CSV table of C-alpha atoms in Angstrom, one decimal:
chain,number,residue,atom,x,y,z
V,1,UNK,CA,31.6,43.4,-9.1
V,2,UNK,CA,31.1,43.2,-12.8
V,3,UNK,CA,29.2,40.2,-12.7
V,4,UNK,CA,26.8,41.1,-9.6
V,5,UNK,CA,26.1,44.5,-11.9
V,6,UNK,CA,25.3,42.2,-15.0
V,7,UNK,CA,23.2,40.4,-13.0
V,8,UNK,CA,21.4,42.7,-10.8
V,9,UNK,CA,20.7,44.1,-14.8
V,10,UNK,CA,19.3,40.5,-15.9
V,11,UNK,CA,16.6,40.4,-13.1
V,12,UNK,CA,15.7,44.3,-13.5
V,13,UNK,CA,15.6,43.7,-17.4
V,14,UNK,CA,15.1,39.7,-16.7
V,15,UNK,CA,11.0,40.7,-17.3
V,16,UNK,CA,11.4,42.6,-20.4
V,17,UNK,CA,9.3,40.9,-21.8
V,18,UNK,CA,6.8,42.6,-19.9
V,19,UNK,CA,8.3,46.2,-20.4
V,20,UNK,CA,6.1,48.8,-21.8
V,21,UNK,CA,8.7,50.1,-24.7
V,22,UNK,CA,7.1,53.9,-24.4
V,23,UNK,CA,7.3,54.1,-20.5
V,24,UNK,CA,9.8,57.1,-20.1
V,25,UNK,CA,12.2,56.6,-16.4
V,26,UNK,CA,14.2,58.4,-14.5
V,27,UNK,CA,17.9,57.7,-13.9
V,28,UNK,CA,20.1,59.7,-11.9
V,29,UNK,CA,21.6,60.9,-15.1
V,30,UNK,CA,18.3,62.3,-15.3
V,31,UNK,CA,19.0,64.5,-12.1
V,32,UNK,CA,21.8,66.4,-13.9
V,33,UNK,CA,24.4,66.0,-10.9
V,34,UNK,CA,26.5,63.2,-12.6
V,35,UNK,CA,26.7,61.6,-9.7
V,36,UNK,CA,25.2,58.6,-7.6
V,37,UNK,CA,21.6,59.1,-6.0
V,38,UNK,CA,21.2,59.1,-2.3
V,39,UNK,CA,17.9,57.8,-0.2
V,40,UNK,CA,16.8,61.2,-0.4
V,41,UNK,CA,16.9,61.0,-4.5
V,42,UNK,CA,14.7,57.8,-4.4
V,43,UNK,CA,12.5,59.9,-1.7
V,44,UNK,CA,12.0,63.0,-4.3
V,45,UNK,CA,11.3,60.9,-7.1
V,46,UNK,CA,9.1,58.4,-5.9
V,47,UNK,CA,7.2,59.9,-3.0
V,48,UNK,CA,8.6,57.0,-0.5
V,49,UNK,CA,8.0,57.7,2.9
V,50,UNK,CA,12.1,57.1,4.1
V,51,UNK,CA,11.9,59.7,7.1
V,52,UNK,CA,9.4,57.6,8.8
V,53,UNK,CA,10.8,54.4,7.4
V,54,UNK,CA,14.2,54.9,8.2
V,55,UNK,CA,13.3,55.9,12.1
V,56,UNK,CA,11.0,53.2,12.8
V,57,UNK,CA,11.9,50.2,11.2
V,58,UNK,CA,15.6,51.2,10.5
V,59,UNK,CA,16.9,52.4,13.6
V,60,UNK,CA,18.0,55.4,11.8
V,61,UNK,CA,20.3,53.7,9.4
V,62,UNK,CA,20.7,54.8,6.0
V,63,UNK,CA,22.9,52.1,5.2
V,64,UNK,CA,21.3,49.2,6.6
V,65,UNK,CA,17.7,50.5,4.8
V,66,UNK,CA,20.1,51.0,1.4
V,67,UNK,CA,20.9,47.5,2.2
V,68,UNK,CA,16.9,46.1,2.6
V,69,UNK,CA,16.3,48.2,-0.8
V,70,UNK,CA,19.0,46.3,-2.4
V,71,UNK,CA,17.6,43.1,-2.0
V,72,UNK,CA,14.4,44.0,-3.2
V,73,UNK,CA,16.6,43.9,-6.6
V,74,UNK,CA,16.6,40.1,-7.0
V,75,UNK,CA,13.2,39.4,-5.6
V,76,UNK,CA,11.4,37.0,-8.4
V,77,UNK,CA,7.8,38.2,-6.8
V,78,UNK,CA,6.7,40.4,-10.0
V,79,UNK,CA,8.2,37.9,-11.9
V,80,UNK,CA,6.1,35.1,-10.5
V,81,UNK,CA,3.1,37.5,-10.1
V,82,UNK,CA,3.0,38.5,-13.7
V,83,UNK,CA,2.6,34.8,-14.3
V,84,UNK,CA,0.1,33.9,-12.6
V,85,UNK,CA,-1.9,36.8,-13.6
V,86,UNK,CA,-1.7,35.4,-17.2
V,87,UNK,CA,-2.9,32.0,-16.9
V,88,UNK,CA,-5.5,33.0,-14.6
V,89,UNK,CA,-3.7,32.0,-11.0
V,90,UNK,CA,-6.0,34.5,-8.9
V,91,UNK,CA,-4.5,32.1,-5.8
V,92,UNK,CA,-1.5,33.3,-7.1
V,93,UNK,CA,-2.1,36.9,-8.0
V,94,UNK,CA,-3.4,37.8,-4.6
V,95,UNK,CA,-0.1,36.0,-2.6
V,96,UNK,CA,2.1,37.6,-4.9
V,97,UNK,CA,0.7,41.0,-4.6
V,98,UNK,CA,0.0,40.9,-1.2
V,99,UNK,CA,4.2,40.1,-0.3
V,100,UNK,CA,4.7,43.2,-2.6
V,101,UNK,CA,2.4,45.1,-1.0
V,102,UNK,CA,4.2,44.5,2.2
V,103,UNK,CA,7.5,44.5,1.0
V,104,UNK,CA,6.8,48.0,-0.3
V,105,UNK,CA,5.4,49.1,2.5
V,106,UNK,CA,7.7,47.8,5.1
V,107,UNK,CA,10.7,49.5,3.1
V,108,UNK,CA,8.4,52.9,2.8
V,109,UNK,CA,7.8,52.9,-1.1
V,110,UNK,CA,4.2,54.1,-0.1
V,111,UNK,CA,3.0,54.4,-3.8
V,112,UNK,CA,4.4,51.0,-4.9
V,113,UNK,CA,2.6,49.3,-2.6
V,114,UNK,CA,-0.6,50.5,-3.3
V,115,UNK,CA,-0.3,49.7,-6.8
V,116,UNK,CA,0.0,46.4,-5.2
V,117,UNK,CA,-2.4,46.6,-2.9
V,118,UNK,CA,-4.8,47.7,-5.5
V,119,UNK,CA,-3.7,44.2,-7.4
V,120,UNK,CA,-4.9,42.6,-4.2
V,121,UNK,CA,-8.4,44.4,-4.3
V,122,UNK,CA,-9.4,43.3,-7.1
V,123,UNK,CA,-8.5,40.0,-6.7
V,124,UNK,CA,-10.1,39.7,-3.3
V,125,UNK,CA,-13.4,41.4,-4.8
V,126,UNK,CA,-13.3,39.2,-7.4
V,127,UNK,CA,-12.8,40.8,-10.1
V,128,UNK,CA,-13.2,38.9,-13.6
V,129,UNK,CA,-11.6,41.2,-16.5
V,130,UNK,CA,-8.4,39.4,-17.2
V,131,UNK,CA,-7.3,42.4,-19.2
V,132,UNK,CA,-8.2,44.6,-16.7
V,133,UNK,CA,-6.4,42.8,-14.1
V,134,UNK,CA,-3.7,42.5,-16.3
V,135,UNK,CA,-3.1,46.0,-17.1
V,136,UNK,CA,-3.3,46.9,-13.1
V,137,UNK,CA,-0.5,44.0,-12.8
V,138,UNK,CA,1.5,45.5,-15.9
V,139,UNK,CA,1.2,49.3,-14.3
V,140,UNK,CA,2.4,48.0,-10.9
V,141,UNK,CA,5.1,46.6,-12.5
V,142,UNK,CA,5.8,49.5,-14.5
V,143,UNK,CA,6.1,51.5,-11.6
V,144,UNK,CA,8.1,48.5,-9.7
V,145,UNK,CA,10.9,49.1,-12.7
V,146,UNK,CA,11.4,52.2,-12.2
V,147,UNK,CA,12.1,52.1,-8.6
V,148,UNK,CA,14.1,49.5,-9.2
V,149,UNK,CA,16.1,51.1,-11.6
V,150,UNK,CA,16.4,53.7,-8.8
V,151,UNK,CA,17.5,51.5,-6.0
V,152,UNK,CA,20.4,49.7,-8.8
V,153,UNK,CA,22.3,53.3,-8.5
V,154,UNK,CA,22.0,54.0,-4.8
């Protein structure tokens, strides 16, 4: 248990890297109960669509979607989209953001996955500002952190 928590933490923090030092998050400490979030939590705080989700892709079951949201904790996606966006990879950039942007979206986590799908847009229009680009891909992955850090304490 200790060492599935230490390394759930190494691929949350594993990009840090990539962090943005000032970006404030919430943590379920943050909600003032002292005690472990629920789906419903990660709904209020993120604006994740888990009614919907939950009925039609999860047969109703909170602990199986708990389960899907967990493994979204060692995907290397970001990782390997963050990448590619700085050496130039635009092959790479859309693939990447296009898996998160269905990843998200199959699991409900409606406004992840248009900060992914927005990654996707420009790429696909062809968009040439790498810093631009890369500040999209850094505020998606903002974003992805924090619902991450989220999903660790369900």
């Amino acid at each position: 248990s200790r060492s599935m928590k230490t390394s759930v933490q190494n691929c949350i923090y594993g990009f840090s890297t990539y962090k943005n030092n000032d970006l404030k998050l919430l943590s379920p400490n943050d909600l003032g109960r002292g005690k472990m979030m629920n789906i419903w939590d990660l709904e209020k705080i993120t604006g994740a669509d888990i009614a919907n989700t939950l009925e039609d892709r999860f047969m109703g079951s909170e602990e199986l979607y708990v389960r899907f949201l967990k493994k979204l904790l060692y995907d290397e996606s970001y990782m390997q989209l963050k990448d590619a966006a700085q050496y130039g990879d635009m092959k790479g950039v859309e693939l990447k953001a296009h898996t998160l942007k269905g990843v998200c979206a199959t699991l409900g986590l409606t406004e992840l996955s248009d900060k992914f799908s927005h990654v996707v847009e420009m790429v696909r229009h062809g968009e040439q500002d790498d810093v631009k680009l890369r500040a999209c891909v850094e505020d998606a992955g903002n974003k992805l952190r924090h619902v991450l850090l989220l999903i660790q304490d369900l």
